[in-house]
């Protein structure tokens, strides 16, 4: 079907060995067929919020929880509704949890592209932010997991970009601070504190000018 679509419901199948607790361990034969079908047809599973498990036998003895209700769709749907929110709600009186999908209307929305600048990788804390976000579990095949993880990184990385805003103004301030540091050092050429201040201001000024050179010579990569 050459249009965006999803199928929501009880597939009565797990997709990983971690999709059931209690009862018998999940065997490969329980999820291999569904997994192969998803990969063969280029489909994806939507990530969800809320409880990980969608079904329970609701027994006090021999309790079993499993994830068998899911949303699976084609790539066109995920492209058409990138901001869709999938929530697993409390089960209430049922043994299955209802699943709610909320979508913003695509008409008239202005798509804001995320600009990734290579120089942000030099910022303190970059590696920790990436590692923390990347280690959060995502369901789906390899390509879908990569896409979700890259998209999820956008918001955590945005604070690192604040230091790159108004770069020309910051260069002007850095030049002023360097001039002032040299003026202080001129009054006492052997003042160790003034020497260190000159070094610090020099490095800061060089960093800003280097960032400006990167901005003017390379186009930032855009991630939709």
Short mmCIF file of N, CA, C and O in Angstrom, two decimals, residues 148-224:
data_model
loop_
_atom_site.label_atom_id
_atom_site.label_comp_id
_atom_site.label_asym_id
_atom_site.label_seq_id
_atom_site.Cartn_x
_atom_site.Cartn_y
_atom_site.Cartn_z
N UNK A 148 15.80 6.37 15.48
CA UNK A 148 15.19 6.88 16.71
C UNK A 148 16.26 7.48 17.63
O UNK A 148 16.08 8.56 18.21
N UNK A 149 17.39 6.81 17.76
CA UNK A 149 18.43 7.30 18.67
C UNK A 149 19.04 8.61 18.18
O UNK A 149 19.32 9.51 18.97
N UNK A 150 19.25 8.73 16.87
CA UNK A 150 19.77 9.98 16.33
C UNK A 150 18.77 11.12 16.54
O UNK A 150 19.16 12.24 16.91
N UNK A 151 17.50 10.85 16.29
CA UNK A 151 16.47 11.88 16.47
C UNK A 151 16.34 12.28 17.93
O UNK A 151 16.16 13.46 18.26
N UNK A 152 16.45 11.28 18.82
CA UNK A 152 16.31 11.55 20.26
C UNK A 152 17.46 12.39 20.79
O UNK A 152 17.33 13.09 21.79
N UNK A 153 18.61 12.36 20.13
CA UNK A 153 19.78 13.13 20.59
C UNK A 153 19.63 14.63 20.38
O UNK A 153 20.36 15.41 20.99
N UNK A 154 18.71 15.05 19.54
CA UNK A 154 18.63 16.47 19.19
C UNK A 154 18.41 17.36 20.40
O UNK A 154 19.16 18.33 20.62
N UNK A 155 17.38 17.06 21.21
CA UNK A 155 17.08 17.92 22.36
C UNK A 155 18.19 17.95 23.40
O UNK A 155 18.55 19.03 23.90
N UNK A 156 18.79 16.79 23.79
CA UNK A 156 19.88 16.86 24.77
C UNK A 156 21.09 17.66 24.29
O UNK A 156 21.82 18.23 25.10
N UNK A 157 21.30 17.71 22.96
CA UNK A 157 22.47 18.42 22.45
C UNK A 157 22.24 19.92 22.31
O UNK A 157 23.21 20.69 22.23
N UNK A 158 20.99 20.35 22.28
CA UNK A 158 20.71 21.77 22.03
C UNK A 158 21.38 22.72 23.03
O UNK A 158 21.86 23.79 22.63
N UNK A 159 21.43 22.39 24.35
CA UNK A 159 22.10 23.32 25.26
C UNK A 159 23.56 23.58 24.92
O UNK A 159 24.09 24.66 25.21
N UNK A 160 24.25 22.61 24.29
CA UNK A 160 25.65 22.81 23.93
C UNK A 160 25.81 23.85 22.83
O UNK A 160 26.90 24.39 22.65
N UNK A 161 24.74 24.14 22.11
CA UNK A 161 24.81 25.08 21.00
C UNK A 161 24.72 26.54 21.45
O UNK A 161 24.97 27.45 20.67
N UNK A 162 24.35 26.73 22.72
CA UNK A 162 24.18 28.11 23.19
C UNK A 162 25.47 28.91 23.09
O UNK A 162 25.46 30.11 22.84
N UNK A 163 26.60 28.24 23.32
CA UNK A 163 27.89 28.94 23.27
C UNK A 163 28.27 29.35 21.85
O UNK A 163 29.19 30.13 21.65
N UNK A 164 27.55 28.80 20.84
CA UNK A 164 27.87 29.14 19.46
C UNK A 164 26.97 30.22 18.89
O UNK A 164 27.13 30.62 17.74
N UNK A 165 25.98 30.66 19.68
CA UNK A 165 25.10 31.71 19.20
C UNK A 165 25.79 33.07 19.28
O UNK A 165 26.62 33.31 20.15
N UNK A 166 25.45 33.96 18.37
CA UNK A 166 26.05 35.30 18.31
C UNK A 166 27.58 35.21 18.35
O UNK A 166 28.24 35.88 19.15
N UNK A 167 28.13 34.38 17.50
CA UNK A 167 29.56 34.12 17.53
C UNK A 167 30.38 35.39 17.32
O UNK A 167 31.44 35.57 17.93
N UNK A 168 29.90 36.31 16.46
CA UNK A 168 30.64 37.53 16.19
C UNK A 168 30.72 38.41 17.43
O UNK A 168 31.76 39.03 17.71
N UNK A 169 29.63 38.47 18.19
CA UNK A 169 29.62 39.26 19.42
C UNK A 169 30.60 38.67 20.43
O UNK A 169 31.33 39.40 21.12
N UNK A 170 30.63 37.34 20.52
CA UNK A 170 31.52 36.69 21.46
C UNK A 170 32.99 36.88 21.07
O UNK A 170 33.87 37.01 21.93
N UNK A 171 33.26 36.90 19.77
CA UNK A 171 34.63 37.16 19.32
C UNK A 171 35.06 38.58 19.71
O UNK A 171 36.19 38.81 20.17
N UNK A 172 34.16 39.52 19.54
CA UNK A 172 34.45 40.91 19.90
C UNK A 172 34.75 41.02 21.40
O UNK A 172 35.71 41.71 21.81
N UNK A 173 33.95 40.33 22.23
CA UNK A 173 34.17 40.36 23.67
C UNK A 173 35.48 39.69 24.04
O UNK A 173 36.23 40.16 24.92
N UNK A 174 35.80 38.57 23.36
CA UNK A 174 37.04 37.86 23.64
C UNK A 174 38.25 38.71 23.28
O UNK A 174 39.26 38.71 24.00
N UNK A 175 38.16 39.45 22.18
CA UNK A 175 39.26 40.34 21.80
C UNK A 175 39.44 41.46 22.83
O UNK A 175 40.57 41.83 23.19
N UNK A 176 38.31 41.99 23.31
CA UNK A 176 38.37 43.03 24.34
C UNK A 176 39.01 42.50 25.62
O UNK A 176 39.87 43.17 26.23
N UNK A 177 38.63 41.27 26.04
CA UNK A 177 39.19 40.68 27.26
C UNK A 177 40.69 40.43 27.12
O UNK A 177 41.45 40.62 28.08
N UNK A 178 41.10 40.04 25.92
CA UNK A 178 42.52 39.79 25.69
C UNK A 178 43.32 41.09 25.76
O UNK A 178 44.41 41.15 26.35
N UNK A 179 42.76 42.15 25.17
CA UNK A 179 43.43 43.46 25.24
C UNK A 179 43.56 43.93 26.68
O UNK A 179 44.60 44.45 27.10
N UNK A 180 42.51 43.74 27.46
CA UNK A 180 42.52 44.15 28.86
C UNK A 180 43.54 43.34 29.66
O UNK A 180 44.25 43.87 30.52
N UNK A 181 43.63 42.03 29.36
CA UNK A 181 44.60 41.17 30.05
C UNK A 181 46.02 41.62 29.76
O UNK A 181 46.90 41.64 30.65
N UNK A 182 46.30 42.01 28.51
CA UNK A 182 47.63 42.51 28.15
C UNK A 182 47.93 43.83 28.86
O UNK A 182 49.08 44.10 29.26
N UNK A 183 46.91 44.67 29.03
CA UNK A 183 47.11 45.95 29.71
C UNK A 183 47.50 45.72 31.17
O UNK A 183 48.40 46.40 31.69
N UNK A 184 46.83 44.74 31.83
CA UNK A 184 47.16 44.43 33.22
C UNK A 184 48.58 43.87 33.32
O UNK A 184 49.36 44.23 34.21
N UNK A 185 48.94 42.99 32.39
CA UNK A 185 50.28 42.39 32.41
C UNK A 185 51.36 43.44 32.17
O UNK A 185 52.47 43.34 32.72
N UNK A 186 51.06 44.45 31.39
CA UNK A 186 52.04 45.50 31.08
C UNK A 186 52.48 46.24 32.34
O UNK A 186 53.61 46.72 32.44
N UNK A 187 51.58 46.32 33.32
CA UNK A 187 51.91 47.02 34.57
C UNK A 187 52.90 46.22 35.42
O UNK A 187 53.63 46.80 36.24
N UNK A 188 52.92 44.90 35.23
CA UNK A 188 53.88 44.05 35.96
C UNK A 188 54.16 42.83 35.10
O UNK A 188 53.41 41.85 35.11
N UNK A 189 55.24 42.86 34.34
CA UNK A 189 55.54 41.82 33.37
C UNK A 189 55.84 40.47 34.01
O UNK A 189 55.88 39.45 33.30
N UNK A 190 56.06 40.43 35.32
CA UNK A 190 56.36 39.17 36.00
C UNK A 190 55.21 38.71 36.90
O UNK A 190 55.40 37.86 37.76
N UNK A 191 54.05 39.27 36.71
CA UNK A 191 52.86 38.88 37.48
C UNK A 191 52.34 37.55 36.92
O UNK A 191 51.80 37.50 35.81
N UNK A 192 52.49 36.48 37.69
CA UNK A 192 52.09 35.14 37.21
C UNK A 192 50.59 35.07 36.93
O UNK A 192 50.15 34.44 35.97
N UNK A 193 49.80 35.70 37.81
CA UNK A 193 48.36 35.69 37.60
C UNK A 193 47.97 36.37 36.30
O UNK A 193 47.10 35.90 35.56
N UNK A 194 48.62 37.51 36.00
CA UNK A 194 48.33 38.23 34.77
C UNK A 194 48.77 37.42 33.55
O UNK A 194 48.10 37.43 32.51
N UNK A 195 49.88 36.70 33.68
CA UNK A 195 50.35 35.85 32.58
C UNK A 195 49.33 34.76 32.26
O UNK A 195 49.02 34.48 31.10
N UNK A 196 48.83 34.12 33.32
CA UNK A 196 47.84 33.06 33.12
C UNK A 196 46.55 33.60 32.51
O UNK A 196 45.91 32.94 31.69
N UNK A 197 46.19 34.81 32.90
CA UNK A 197 45.00 35.43 32.35
C UNK A 197 45.16 35.71 30.86
O UNK A 197 44.23 35.50 30.07
N UNK A 198 46.35 36.15 30.46
CA UNK A 198 46.63 36.38 29.04
C UNK A 198 46.53 35.07 28.26
O UNK A 198 45.95 35.01 27.18
N UNK A 199 47.08 33.99 28.82
CA UNK A 199 47.00 32.69 28.16
C UNK A 199 45.55 32.24 28.00
O UNK A 199 45.14 31.74 26.94
N UNK A 200 44.78 32.40 29.07
CA UNK A 200 43.38 31.98 29.04
C UNK A 200 42.59 32.77 28.00
O UNK A 200 41.83 32.19 27.21
N UNK A 201 42.79 34.09 27.99
CA UNK A 201 42.07 34.93 27.03
C UNK A 201 42.51 34.64 25.60
O UNK A 201 41.70 34.69 24.67
N UNK A 202 43.80 34.34 25.43
CA UNK A 202 44.30 34.00 24.10
C UNK A 202 43.65 32.74 23.57
O UNK A 202 43.19 32.68 22.42
N UNK A 203 43.59 31.71 24.42
CA UNK A 203 42.97 30.45 24.00
C UNK A 203 41.49 30.63 23.69
O UNK A 203 40.98 30.06 22.71
N UNK A 204 40.82 31.42 24.50
CA UNK A 204 39.40 31.66 24.29
C UNK A 204 39.17 32.38 22.97
O UNK A 204 38.28 32.01 22.19
N UNK A 205 40.00 33.39 22.69
CA UNK A 205 39.87 34.14 21.45
C UNK A 205 40.14 33.25 20.23
O UNK A 205 39.42 33.28 19.23
N UNK A 206 41.18 32.39 20.32
CA UNK A 206 41.51 31.50 19.22
C UNK A 206 40.39 30.48 18.98
O UNK A 206 40.10 30.13 17.83
N UNK A 207 39.78 29.99 20.06
CA UNK A 207 38.68 29.04 19.92
C UNK A 207 37.50 29.66 19.19
O UNK A 207 36.91 29.05 18.28
N UNK A 208 37.15 30.89 19.57
CA UNK A 208 36.03 31.56 18.91
C UNK A 208 36.32 31.81 17.44
O UNK A 208 35.45 31.61 16.58
N UNK A 209 37.53 32.26 17.13
CA UNK A 209 37.86 32.53 15.73
C UNK A 209 37.90 31.23 14.92
O UNK A 209 37.55 31.22 13.74
N UNK A 210 38.31 30.15 15.56
CA UNK A 210 38.32 28.86 14.87
C UNK A 210 36.89 28.39 14.57
O UNK A 210 36.60 27.87 13.50
N UNK A 211 35.97 28.59 15.55
CA UNK A 211 34.58 28.24 15.31
C UNK A 211 33.99 29.07 14.16
O UNK A 211 33.26 28.55 13.34
N UNK A 212 34.35 30.36 14.12
CA UNK A 212 33.84 31.19 13.03
C UNK A 212 34.35 30.70 11.68
O UNK A 212 33.63 30.69 10.69
N UNK A 213 35.61 30.26 11.64
CA UNK A 213 36.18 29.74 10.40
C UNK A 213 35.43 28.47 9.96
O UNK A 213 35.14 28.28 8.79
N UNK A 214 35.09 27.62 10.93
CA UNK A 214 34.35 26.39 10.62
C UNK A 214 32.97 26.73 10.07
O UNK A 214 32.50 26.16 9.08
N UNK A 215 32.30 27.71 10.70
CA UNK A 215 30.96 28.08 10.25
C UNK A 215 30.97 28.62 8.83
O UNK A 215 30.08 28.37 8.04
N UNK A 216 31.99 29.41 8.50
CA UNK A 216 32.02 30.07 7.21
C UNK A 216 32.52 29.17 6.09
O UNK A 216 32.23 29.39 4.91
N UNK A 217 33.25 28.10 6.43
CA UNK A 217 33.84 27.24 5.41
C UNK A 217 33.08 25.95 5.18
O UNK A 217 33.24 25.30 4.16
N UNK A 218 32.21 25.56 6.14
CA UNK A 218 31.49 24.30 6.01
C UNK A 218 30.01 24.52 6.23
O UNK A 218 29.62 25.27 7.12
N UNK A 219 29.22 23.86 5.42
CA UNK A 219 27.79 23.90 5.64
C UNK A 219 27.41 22.88 6.71
O UNK A 219 27.87 21.74 6.66
N UNK A 220 26.60 23.28 7.69
CA UNK A 220 26.20 22.32 8.72
C UNK A 220 25.31 21.23 8.14
O UNK A 220 24.59 21.46 7.18
N UNK A 221 25.41 20.05 8.71
CA UNK A 221 24.56 18.96 8.29
C UNK A 221 23.19 19.09 8.91
O UNK A 221 23.07 19.45 10.08
N UNK A 222 22.15 18.81 8.13
CA UNK A 222 20.79 18.97 8.60
C UNK A 222 20.18 17.61 8.86
O UNK A 222 20.25 16.71 8.03
N UNK A 223 19.58 17.46 10.02
CA UNK A 223 18.90 16.22 10.38
C UNK A 223 17.43 16.54 10.57
O UNK A 223 17.07 17.32 11.44
N UNK A 224 16.57 15.96 9.75
CA UNK A 224 15.14 16.24 9.82
C UNK A 224 14.50 15.60 11.02
O UNK A 224 15.01 14.68 11.59
#
